[in-house]
PDB file of C-alpha atoms and ligand atoms in Angstrom:
ATOM      1  CA  UNK A   1       0.875  20.058  -1.276  1.00 88.00           C
ATOM      2  CA  UNK A   2       1.631  16.500  -2.303  1.00 95.00           C
ATOM      3  CA  UNK A   3       0.782  13.415  -0.153  1.00 98.00           C
ATOM      4  CA  UNK A   4       4.004  11.800  -0.773  1.00 98.00           C
ATOM      5  CA  UNK A   5       7.406  13.673  -1.710  1.00 98.00           C
ATOM      6  CA  UNK A   6      10.415  11.607  -2.206  1.00 98.00           C
ATOM      7  CA  UNK A   7      13.564  14.063  -2.708  1.00 98.00           C
ATOM      8  CA  UNK A   8      17.039  12.189  -3.357  1.00 97.00           C
ATOM      9  CA  UNK A   9      15.965   8.959  -1.856  1.00 98.00           C
ATOM     10  CA  UNK A  10      18.867   6.548  -1.642  1.00 98.00           C
ATOM     11  CA  UNK A  11      19.009   3.281   0.086  1.00 98.00           C
ATOM     12  CA  UNK A  12      21.841   1.114   0.901  1.00 98.00           C
ATOM     13  CA  UNK A  13      21.843  -2.199   2.204  1.00 97.00           C
ATOM     14  CA  UNK A  14      24.542  -3.767   4.292  1.00 94.00           C
ATOM     15  CA  UNK A  15      28.024  -1.841   4.571  1.00 92.00           C
ATOM     16  CA  UNK A  16      31.517  -2.020   3.550  1.00 92.00           C
ATOM     17  CA  UNK A  17      32.443  -4.713   0.877  1.00 92.00           C
ATOM     18  CA  UNK A  18      28.937  -5.932   0.932  1.00 93.00           C
ATOM     19  CA  UNK A  19      27.102  -2.677   0.601  1.00 96.00           C
ATOM     20  CA  UNK A  20      24.390  -2.769  -2.026  1.00 97.00           C
ATOM     21  CA  UNK A  21      22.566   0.293  -3.175  1.00 97.00           C
ATOM     22  CA  UNK A  22      19.180  -0.790  -3.832  1.00 98.00           C
ATOM     23  CA  UNK A  23      17.781   3.009  -4.675  1.00 98.00           C
ATOM     24  CA  UNK A  24      20.097   5.709  -5.933  1.00 97.00           C
ATOM     25  CA  UNK A  25      18.492   8.832  -6.372  1.00 94.00           C
ATOM     26  CA  UNK A  26      14.580   8.702  -6.440  1.00 97.00           C
ATOM     27  CA  UNK A  27      12.693  11.693  -6.747  1.00 96.00           C
ATOM     28  CA  UNK A  28       8.731  11.154  -6.798  1.00 97.00           C
ATOM     29  CA  UNK A  29       5.768  12.915  -5.940  1.00 97.00           C
ATOM     30  CA  UNK A  30       2.273  11.283  -5.389  1.00 97.00           C
ATOM     31  CA  UNK A  31      -0.863  13.659  -5.245  1.00 97.00           C
ATOM     32  CA  UNK A  32      -3.840  13.016  -3.165  1.00 97.00           C
ATOM     33  CA  UNK A  33      -6.410  10.887  -5.362  1.00 97.00           C
ATOM     34  CA  UNK A  34      -3.736   9.261  -7.799  1.00 97.00           C
ATOM     35  CA  UNK A  35      -3.550   5.870  -8.922  1.00 97.00           C
ATOM     36  CA  UNK A  36       0.056   5.008  -9.464  1.00 97.00           C
ATOM     37  CA  UNK A  37       1.746   1.836 -10.660  1.00 98.00           C
ATOM     38  CA  UNK A  38       5.356   1.150  -9.845  1.00 98.00           C
ATOM     39  CA  UNK A  39       6.822  -1.319 -12.440  1.00 97.00           C
ATOM     40  CA  UNK A  40      10.272  -2.570 -13.420  1.00 96.00           C
ATOM     41  CA  UNK A  41      12.318  -5.764 -13.642  1.00 94.00           C
ATOM     42  CA  UNK A  42      13.140  -7.903 -10.716  1.00 94.00           C
ATOM     43  CA  UNK A  43      15.849  -6.297  -8.164  1.00 96.00           C
ATOM     44  CA  UNK A  44      15.233  -2.715  -9.597  1.00 96.00           C
ATOM     45  CA  UNK A  45      14.118  -1.458  -6.177  1.00 97.00           C
ATOM     46  CA  UNK A  46      10.358  -1.593  -6.287  1.00 97.00           C
ATOM     47  CA  UNK A  47       9.708  -3.195  -3.074  1.00 96.00           C
ATOM     48  CA  UNK A  48      12.384  -1.204  -1.345  1.00 98.00           C
ATOM     49  CA  UNK A  49      10.633   2.043  -2.608  1.00 98.00           C
ATOM     50  CA  UNK A  50       7.542   0.776  -1.267  1.00 98.00           C
ATOM     51  CA  UNK A  51       8.938  -0.043   2.085  1.00 97.00           C
ATOM     52  CA  UNK A  52      10.230   3.362   2.530  1.00 98.00           C
ATOM     53  CA  UNK A  53       6.801   4.875   1.280  1.00 98.00           C
ATOM     54  CA  UNK A  54       5.215   2.585   3.850  1.00 98.00           C
ATOM     55  CA  UNK A  55       7.809   3.867   6.733  1.00 98.00           C
ATOM     56  CA  UNK A  56       8.590   0.066   7.222  1.00 97.00           C
ATOM     57  CA  UNK A  57      12.140   1.108   6.596  1.00 97.00           C
ATOM     58  CA  UNK A  58      14.076   4.240   6.361  1.00 97.00           C
ATOM     59  CA  UNK A  59      16.204   5.824   3.650  1.00 98.00           C
ATOM     60  CA  UNK A  60      19.826   5.902   3.774  1.00 97.00           C
ATOM     61  CA  UNK A  61      19.832   9.627   2.429  1.00 97.00           C
ATOM     62  CA  UNK A  62      17.433  12.153   1.039  1.00 98.00           C
ATOM     63  CA  UNK A  63      13.967  13.243   2.203  1.00 98.00           C
ATOM     64  CA  UNK A  64      10.767  11.680   2.439  1.00 98.00           C
ATOM     65  CA  UNK A  65       7.583  14.141   3.146  1.00 98.00           C
ATOM     66  CA  UNK A  66       4.294  12.772   3.942  1.00 98.00           C
ATOM     67  CA  UNK A  67       1.913  15.721   3.842  1.00 98.00           C
ATOM     68  CA  UNK A  68       4.791  17.854   4.872  1.00 97.00           C
ATOM     69  CA  UNK A  69       6.116  15.873   7.546  1.00 98.00           C
ATOM     70  CA  UNK A  70       9.774  14.681   7.237  1.00 98.00           C
ATOM     71  CA  UNK A  71       9.161  10.977   7.814  1.00 98.00           C
ATOM     72  CA  UNK A  72      13.093  10.582   7.494  1.00 97.00           C
ATOM     73  CA  UNK A  73      13.580  12.173  11.025  1.00 97.00           C
ATOM     74  CA  UNK A  74      10.592  10.243  12.514  1.00 98.00           C
ATOM     75  CA  UNK A  75      11.247   7.933  15.464  1.00 97.00           C
ATOM     76  CA  UNK A  76      10.310   4.273  15.296  1.00 97.00           C
ATOM     77  CA  UNK A  77       7.259   4.953  17.368  1.00 97.00           C
ATOM     78  CA  UNK A  78       6.333   8.004  14.999  1.00 98.00           C
ATOM     79  CA  UNK A  79       6.795   5.884  12.022  1.00 98.00           C
ATOM     80  CA  UNK A  80       4.183   3.081  13.620  1.00 96.00           C
ATOM     81  CA  UNK A  81       1.748   5.789  14.163  1.00 96.00           C
ATOM     82  CA  UNK A  82       2.034   6.985  10.625  1.00 97.00           C
ATOM     83  CA  UNK A  83       1.491   3.591   9.319  1.00 96.00           C
ATOM     84  CA  UNK A  84      -1.591   2.973  11.874  1.00 94.00           C
ATOM     85  CA  UNK A  85      -3.241   6.388  11.247  1.00 94.00           C
ATOM     86  CA  UNK A  86      -2.520   7.109   7.644  1.00 97.00           C
ATOM     87  CA  UNK A  87      -1.327   4.054   5.513  1.00 98.00           C
ATOM     88  CA  UNK A  88      -3.201   0.917   4.458  1.00 97.00           C
ATOM     89  CA  UNK A  89      -1.028  -2.283   3.324  1.00 97.00           C
ATOM     90  CA  UNK A  90      -2.105  -5.086   0.924  1.00 97.00           C
ATOM     91  CA  UNK A  91       0.503  -7.865   0.198  1.00 93.00           C
ATOM     92  CA  UNK A  92       0.827 -10.791  -2.413  1.00 92.00           C
ATOM     93  CA  UNK A  93       0.342 -12.978   0.761  1.00 92.00           C
ATOM     94  CA  UNK A  94      -3.127 -12.093   2.184  1.00 90.00           C
ATOM     95  CA  UNK A  95      -1.886 -12.160   5.888  1.00 93.00           C
ATOM     96  CA  UNK A  96      -5.069 -12.979   7.251  1.00 96.00           C
ATOM     97  CA  UNK A  97      -5.787 -14.395  10.732  1.00 96.00           C
ATOM     98  CA  UNK A  98      -6.697 -18.040   9.713  1.00 95.00           C
ATOM     99  CA  UNK A  99      -9.282 -19.114  12.471  1.00 94.00           C
ATOM    100  CA  UNK A 100     -10.942 -15.751  12.274  1.00 97.00           C
ATOM    101  CA  UNK A 101     -13.758 -14.516  10.407  1.00 98.00           C
ATOM    102  CA  UNK A 102     -13.702 -12.105   7.625  1.00 98.00           C
ATOM    103  CA  UNK A 103     -15.593  -9.628   9.710  1.00 98.00           C
ATOM    104  CA  UNK A 104     -13.198 -10.077  12.600  1.00 97.00           C
ATOM    105  CA  UNK A 105     -10.294  -9.786  10.265  1.00 98.00           C
ATOM    106  CA  UNK A 106     -11.414  -6.599   9.065  1.00 98.00           C
ATOM    107  CA  UNK A 107     -12.165  -5.075  12.565  1.00 98.00           C
ATOM    108  CA  UNK A 108      -8.388  -5.788  13.772  1.00 97.00           C
ATOM    109  CA  UNK A 109      -7.022  -2.328  12.857  1.00 95.00           C
ATOM    110  CA  UNK A 110      -9.852  -0.957  14.646  1.00 96.00           C
ATOM    111  CA  UNK A 111      -9.113  -2.901  17.786  1.00 95.00           C
ATOM    112  CA  UNK A 112      -5.639  -1.576  17.835  1.00 90.00           C
ATOM    113  CA  UNK A 113      -6.847   1.813  17.668  1.00 90.00           C
ATOM    114  CA  UNK A 114      -9.033   1.207  20.726  1.00 93.00           C
ATOM    115  CA  UNK A 115     -12.419   1.763  18.856  1.00 96.00           C
ATOM    116  CA  UNK A 116     -15.449   0.033  20.784  1.00 97.00           C
ATOM    117  CA  UNK A 117     -17.127  -2.798  19.429  1.00 97.00           C
ATOM    118  CA  UNK A 118     -20.128  -0.998  17.724  1.00 98.00           C
ATOM    119  CA  UNK A 119     -18.017   1.347  15.814  1.00 98.00           C
ATOM    120  CA  UNK A 120     -15.689  -1.628  14.774  1.00 98.00           C
ATOM    121  CA  UNK A 121     -18.730  -3.602  13.501  1.00 98.00           C
ATOM    122  CA  UNK A 122     -20.127  -0.679  11.627  1.00 98.00           C
ATOM    123  CA  UNK A 123     -16.979   0.412   9.925  1.00 98.00           C
ATOM    124  CA  UNK A 124     -15.993  -3.281   9.142  1.00 98.00           C
ATOM    125  CA  UNK A 125     -19.435  -4.096   7.601  1.00 98.00           C
ATOM    126  CA  UNK A 126     -19.081  -0.851   5.742  1.00 98.00           C
ATOM    127  CA  UNK A 127     -15.832  -1.629   4.317  1.00 98.00           C
ATOM    128  CA  UNK A 128     -16.629  -5.347   3.540  1.00 98.00           C
ATOM    129  CA  UNK A 129     -19.598  -3.739   1.445  1.00 97.00           C
ATOM    130  CA  UNK A 130     -17.130  -1.773  -0.587  1.00 96.00           C
ATOM    131  CA  UNK A 131     -15.455  -4.932  -1.632  1.00 97.00           C
ATOM    132  CA  UNK A 132     -18.764  -6.851  -2.121  1.00 96.00           C
ATOM    133  CA  UNK A 133     -18.281  -9.448   0.630  1.00 97.00           C
ATOM    134  CA  UNK A 134     -20.806  -8.735   3.050  1.00 95.00           C
ATOM    135  CA  UNK A 135     -22.524 -12.098   2.600  1.00 97.00           C
ATOM    136  CA  UNK A 136     -19.123 -13.636   3.639  1.00 97.00           C
ATOM    137  CA  UNK A 137     -18.550 -11.934   7.020  1.00 97.00           C
ATOM    138  CA  UNK A 138     -18.821 -14.806   8.951  1.00 98.00           C
ATOM    139  CA  UNK A 139     -16.439 -17.346   6.685  1.00 98.00           C
ATOM    140  CA  UNK A 140     -12.900 -17.981   7.649  1.00 97.00           C
ATOM    141  CA  UNK A 141     -10.137 -17.225   5.144  1.00 97.00           C
ATOM    142  CA  UNK A 142      -9.852 -21.241   4.311  1.00 96.00           C
ATOM    143  CA  UNK A 143     -13.619 -21.004   3.388  1.00 97.00           C
ATOM    144  CA  UNK A 144     -12.958 -18.116   0.843  1.00 97.00           C
ATOM    145  CA  UNK A 145     -11.271 -18.430  -2.542  1.00 95.00           C
ATOM    146  CA  UNK A 146      -7.843 -16.481  -3.175  1.00 95.00           C
ATOM    147  CA  UNK A 147      -9.596 -13.449  -4.718  1.00 96.00           C
ATOM    148  CA  UNK A 148     -12.168 -13.347  -1.922  1.00 97.00           C
ATOM    149  CA  UNK A 149      -9.226 -13.415   0.871  1.00 97.00           C
ATOM    150  CA  UNK A 150      -7.493 -10.681  -1.084  1.00 96.00           C
ATOM    151  CA  UNK A 151     -10.812  -8.609  -0.960  1.00 97.00           C
ATOM    152  CA  UNK A 152     -10.985  -9.183   2.847  1.00 98.00           C
ATOM    153  CA  UNK A 153      -7.395  -7.816   3.020  1.00 98.00           C
ATOM    154  CA  UNK A 154      -8.213  -4.868   0.919  1.00 98.00           C
ATOM    155  CA  UNK A 155     -11.171  -4.228   3.305  1.00 98.00           C
ATOM    156  CA  UNK A 156      -8.893  -4.475   6.453  1.00 98.00           C
ATOM    157  CA  UNK A 157      -6.451  -2.082   4.590  1.00 98.00           C
ATOM    158  CA  UNK A 158      -9.112   0.647   4.023  1.00 97.00           C
ATOM    159  CA  UNK A 159     -11.327   0.177   7.094  1.00 97.00           C
ATOM    160  CA  UNK A 160      -9.325   2.921   8.898  1.00 96.00           C
ATOM    161  CA  UNK A 161      -9.817   5.428   5.933  1.00 95.00           C
ATOM    162  CA  UNK A 162      -6.162   5.538   5.181  1.00 96.00           C
ATOM    163  CA  UNK A 163      -4.499   8.467   3.116  1.00 97.00           C
ATOM    164  CA  UNK A 164      -2.571   5.978   1.110  1.00 98.00           C
ATOM    165  CA  UNK A 165      -3.288   2.530   0.236  1.00 98.00           C
ATOM    166  CA  UNK A 166      -0.029   0.709  -0.591  1.00 98.00           C
ATOM    167  CA  UNK A 167      -0.258  -2.742  -2.512  1.00 97.00           C
ATOM    168  CA  UNK A 168       2.748  -4.554  -3.423  1.00 96.00           C
ATOM    169  CA  UNK A 169       2.062  -7.402  -5.841  1.00 96.00           C
ATOM    170  CA  UNK A 170      -1.298  -7.690  -4.935  1.00 96.00           C
ATOM    171  CA  UNK A 171      -2.264 -10.189  -7.758  1.00 96.00           C
ATOM    172  CA  UNK A 172       0.889 -11.901  -7.536  1.00 94.00           C
ATOM    173  CA  UNK A 173      -0.620 -15.095  -6.375  1.00 93.00           C
ATOM    174  CA  UNK A 174      -3.912 -14.956  -8.316  1.00 95.00           C
ATOM    175  CA  UNK A 175      -4.987 -16.350 -11.753  1.00 95.00           C
ATOM    176  CA  UNK A 176      -5.691 -13.900 -14.174  1.00 94.00           C
ATOM    177  CA  UNK A 177      -9.426 -13.727 -13.889  1.00 95.00           C
ATOM    178  CA  UNK A 178      -8.978 -13.128 -10.189  1.00 95.00           C
ATOM    179  CA  UNK A 179      -6.403 -10.525 -10.794  1.00 96.00           C
ATOM    180  CA  UNK A 180      -8.536  -8.624 -13.108  1.00 96.00           C
ATOM    181  CA  UNK A 181     -11.377  -8.544 -10.265  1.00 96.00           C
ATOM    182  CA  UNK A 182      -8.729  -7.335  -7.697  1.00 97.00           C
ATOM    183  CA  UNK A 183      -7.532  -4.383 -10.117  1.00 97.00           C
ATOM    184  CA  UNK A 184     -11.257  -3.400 -10.950  1.00 97.00           C
ATOM    185  CA  UNK A 185     -11.748  -3.218  -7.348  1.00 97.00           C
ATOM    186  CA  UNK A 186      -8.679  -0.913  -6.951  1.00 97.00           C
ATOM    187  CA  UNK A 187      -9.565   1.145  -9.549  1.00 97.00           C
ATOM    188  CA  UNK A 188     -13.388   1.435  -8.150  1.00 96.00           C
ATOM    189  CA  UNK A 189     -11.887   2.554  -4.666  1.00 96.00           C
ATOM    190  CA  UNK A 190      -9.621   4.965  -6.493  1.00 97.00           C
ATOM    191  CA  UNK A 191     -12.471   6.509  -8.638  1.00 96.00           C
ATOM    192  CA  UNK A 192     -15.613   6.235  -6.156  1.00 94.00           C
ATOM    193  CA  UNK A 193     -14.134   6.691  -2.705  1.00 92.00           C
ATOM    194  CA  UNK A 194     -11.160   8.956  -3.632  1.00 93.00           C
ATOM    195  CA  UNK A 195      -8.450   6.447  -2.084  1.00 96.00           C
ATOM    196  CA  UNK A 196      -4.894   7.300  -3.012  1.00 98.00           C
ATOM    197  CA  UNK A 197      -3.486   3.922  -4.383  1.00 98.00           C
ATOM    198  CA  UNK A 198       0.298   2.941  -4.881  1.00 98.00           C
ATOM    199  CA  UNK A 199       0.713  -0.266  -6.650  1.00 97.00           C
ATOM    200  CA  UNK A 200       3.736  -2.530  -7.254  1.00 97.00           C
ATOM    201  CA  UNK A 201       3.489  -4.844 -10.141  1.00 95.00           C
ATOM    202  CA  UNK A 202       5.712  -6.475 -12.829  1.00 91.00           C
ATOM    203  CA  UNK A 203       2.483  -6.984 -15.006  1.00 92.00           C
ATOM    204  CA  UNK A 204       1.831  -4.555 -17.727  1.00 94.00           C
ATOM    205  CA  UNK A 205      -1.727  -6.062 -17.728  1.00 95.00           C
ATOM    206  CA  UNK A 206      -2.385  -4.970 -14.152  1.00 96.00           C
ATOM    207  CA  UNK A 207      -0.246  -1.832 -14.421  1.00 96.00           C
ATOM    208  CA  UNK A 208      -2.855  -0.561 -17.247  1.00 96.00           C
ATOM    209  CA  UNK A 209      -5.408  -0.054 -14.586  1.00 97.00           C
ATOM    210  CA  UNK A 210      -3.413   2.628 -12.985  1.00 96.00           C
ATOM    211  CA  UNK A 211      -3.531   6.287 -14.170  1.00 94.00           C
ATOM    212  CA  UNK A 212       0.132   6.576 -13.925  1.00 96.00           C
ATOM    213  CA  UNK A 213       3.081   4.420 -14.549  1.00 97.00           C
ATOM    214  CA  UNK A 214       6.774   4.774 -13.032  1.00 97.00           C
ATOM    215  CA  UNK A 215       9.220   2.570 -14.115  1.00 97.00           C
ATOM    216  CA  UNK A 216      12.230   1.523 -11.975  1.00 97.00           C
ATOM    217  CA  UNK A 217      15.435   0.189 -13.566  1.00 97.00           C
ATOM    218  CA  UNK A 218      18.357  -0.610 -11.372  1.00 97.00           C
ATOM    219  CA  UNK A 219      17.294   1.637  -8.387  1.00 97.00           C
ATOM    220  CA  UNK A 220      16.513   4.615 -10.381  1.00 96.00           C
ATOM    221  CA  UNK A 221      13.202   5.929 -12.128  1.00 96.00           C
ATOM    222  CA  UNK A 222      13.726   5.247 -15.546  1.00 95.00           C
ATOM    223  CA  UNK A 223      10.236   6.844 -16.831  1.00 94.00           C
ATOM    224  CA  UNK A 224       7.243   8.370 -15.445  1.00 94.00           C
ATOM    225  CA  UNK A 225       4.098   8.558 -17.620  1.00 92.00           C
ATOM    226  CA  UNK A 226       3.191  11.722 -16.074  1.00 85.00           C
ATOM    227  CA  UNK A 227       6.468  13.549 -16.537  1.00 71.00           C
ATOM    228  CA  UNK A 228       5.686  16.509 -19.016  1.00 58.00           C
ATOM    229  CA  UNK A 229       8.046  16.267 -21.910  1.00 53.00           C
ATOM    230  CA  UNK A 230       9.474  19.720 -22.800  1.00 54.00           C
TER     231      UNK A 230
HETATM  232  P1  LIG B   1      12.155  -5.518  -6.551  1.00 78.96           P
HETATM  233  O1  LIG B   1      11.085  -5.064  -5.609  1.00 78.96           O
HETATM  234  O2  LIG B   1      12.212  -4.355  -7.867  1.00 78.96           O
HETATM  235  O3  LIG B   1      12.170  -6.975  -7.009  1.00 78.96           O
HETATM  236  P2  LIG B   1      13.753  -5.097  -4.358  1.00 78.96           P
HETATM  237  O4  LIG B   1      13.496  -3.728  -3.918  1.00 78.96           O
HETATM  238  O5  LIG B   1      13.164  -6.204  -3.602  1.00 78.96           O
HETATM  239  O6  LIG B   1      13.579  -5.083  -6.119  1.00 78.96           O
HETATM  240  O7  LIG B   1      15.409  -5.297  -4.334  1.00 78.96           O
HETATM  241  C1  LIG B   1      16.287  -4.465  -4.892  1.00 78.96           C
HETATM  242  C2  LIG B   1      17.872  -5.020  -4.626  1.00 78.96           C
HETATM  243  O8  LIG B   1      18.070  -4.771  -3.241  1.00 78.96           O
HETATM  244  C3  LIG B   1      17.778  -6.437  -5.206  1.00 78.96           C
HETATM  245  O9  LIG B   1      19.028  -6.433  -5.775  1.00 78.96           O
HETATM  246  C4  LIG B   1      17.758  -7.137  -3.797  1.00 78.96           C
HETATM  247  O10 LIG B   1      18.619  -8.357  -3.916  1.00 78.96           O
HETATM  248  C5  LIG B   1      18.383  -5.986  -2.843  1.00 78.96           C
HETATM  249  N1  LIG B   1      17.897  -6.102  -1.311  1.00 78.96           N
HETATM  250  C6  LIG B   1      16.479  -6.056  -1.148  1.00 78.96           C
HETATM  251  N2  LIG B   1      16.290  -6.405   0.097  1.00 78.96           N
HETATM  252  C7  LIG B   1      17.621  -6.370   0.672  1.00 78.96           C
HETATM  253  C8  LIG B   1      18.223  -6.519   2.104  1.00 78.96           C
HETATM  254  N3  LIG B   1      17.330  -6.602   3.153  1.00 78.96           N
HETATM  255  N4  LIG B   1      19.581  -6.780   2.140  1.00 78.96           N
HETATM  256  C9  LIG B   1      20.414  -6.738   1.212  1.00 78.96           C
HETATM  257  N5  LIG B   1      19.860  -6.388  -0.258  1.00 78.96           N
HETATM  258  C10 LIG B   1      18.697  -6.524  -0.418  1.00 78.96           C
HETATM  259  P1  LIG B   2       6.886  17.224  11.860  1.00 78.96           P
HETATM  260  O1  LIG B   2       8.163  17.683  12.687  1.00 78.96           O
HETATM  261  O2  LIG B   2       7.282  16.638  10.757  1.00 78.96           O
HETATM  262  O3  LIG B   2       6.012  18.332  11.922  1.00 78.96           O
HETATM  263  P2  LIG B   2       5.915  16.246  14.410  1.00 78.96           P
HETATM  264  O4  LIG B   2       6.991  15.717  15.362  1.00 78.96           O
HETATM  265  O5  LIG B   2       5.183  17.230  14.633  1.00 78.96           O
HETATM  266  O6  LIG B   2       6.407  15.956  12.748  1.00 78.96           O
HETATM  267  O7  LIG B   2       4.775  15.086  14.352  1.00 78.96           O
HETATM  268  C1  LIG B   2       4.964  14.023  13.638  1.00 78.96           C
HETATM  269  C2  LIG B   2       3.958  12.896  14.179  1.00 78.96           C
HETATM  270  O8  LIG B   2       2.782  13.532  13.802  1.00 78.96           O
HETATM  271  C3  LIG B   2       4.140  11.639  13.506  1.00 78.96           C
HETATM  272  O9  LIG B   2       3.947  10.672  14.503  1.00 78.96           O
HETATM  273  C4  LIG B   2       2.876  11.484  12.626  1.00 78.96           C
HETATM  274  O10 LIG B   2       2.205  10.277  12.874  1.00 78.96           O
HETATM  275  C5  LIG B   2       1.868  12.572  13.054  1.00 78.96           C
HETATM  276  N1  LIG B   2       1.302  13.330  11.980  1.00 78.96           N
HETATM  277  C6  LIG B   2       0.080  14.061  12.150  1.00 78.96           C
HETATM  278  N2  LIG B   2      -0.420  14.597  10.877  1.00 78.96           N
HETATM  279  C7  LIG B   2       0.279  14.013  10.099  1.00 78.96           C
HETATM  280  C8  LIG B   2       0.229  13.826   8.782  1.00 78.96           C
HETATM  281  N3  LIG B   2      -0.841  14.398   8.180  1.00 78.96           N
HETATM  282  N4  LIG B   2       1.285  13.212   7.916  1.00 78.96           N
HETATM  283  C9  LIG B   2       2.099  12.528   8.874  1.00 78.96           C
HETATM  284  N5  LIG B   2       2.199  12.335   9.849  1.00 78.96           N
HETATM  285  C10 LIG B   2       1.199  13.194  10.785  1.00 78.96           C
END
């Protein structure tokens, strides 16, 4: 069964006169092991869709299945659990703790999980190794470049071995050279570690690293590179 299945998903912000339908009728399946890019113009609903898949927000209508579990019926606590156990998040801003070393930043999700110090250290070092930053483990974010900070954020997102890594404009604040490094890293994590990646980007150069592109226009899926034409 698919990892993620969105069936007839709609999202309305506000109500009455000011109601706005950010998503109309989204049908989307994401399989285990995929590397998917969501593209589309500003305001087309990309972030809204990512926030729904990330269980940060709830749909107005439709069904959201995560490995067959009906997330649209989850309580707030169940959604928090889903995020903590099965999802990893990377954003445009790196959201690292400023006065905290790279290693401790990566350990943080494991602390929330109640893992002991030894487990936290071992898993965090393994994650930093995957992003090529072991040498920088004792540095604080301010001592790292933007690209390195984003790699720390990626290590933090994968340290719990999530089933799905969600990245919303992860290269949005990086120059083109650093952006390519981040995309090559996501590609490597997908190919070598089997991590399922869903990425939002408006840059075609970045989307080219994904194996599938879904294009949003005005709250609908306009095209899907995986769709079989009949
Ligand atoms: P994208 O990520 O493609 O730029 P968004 O999902 O951020 O698009 O936004 C889609 C539409 O929904 C936009 O018109 C935006 O203004 C609107 N929107 C997003 N978030 C909210 C919100 N919290 N309240 C009202 N409207 C919103
Ligand atoms: P459902 O009614 O969809 O089977 P349950 O109420 O039994 O859902 O349990 C939902 C809880 O189970 C959620 O808090 C979720 O975090 C957790 N859960 C366990 N396994 C999974 C999974 N593979 N995918 C998503 N959630 C899961």
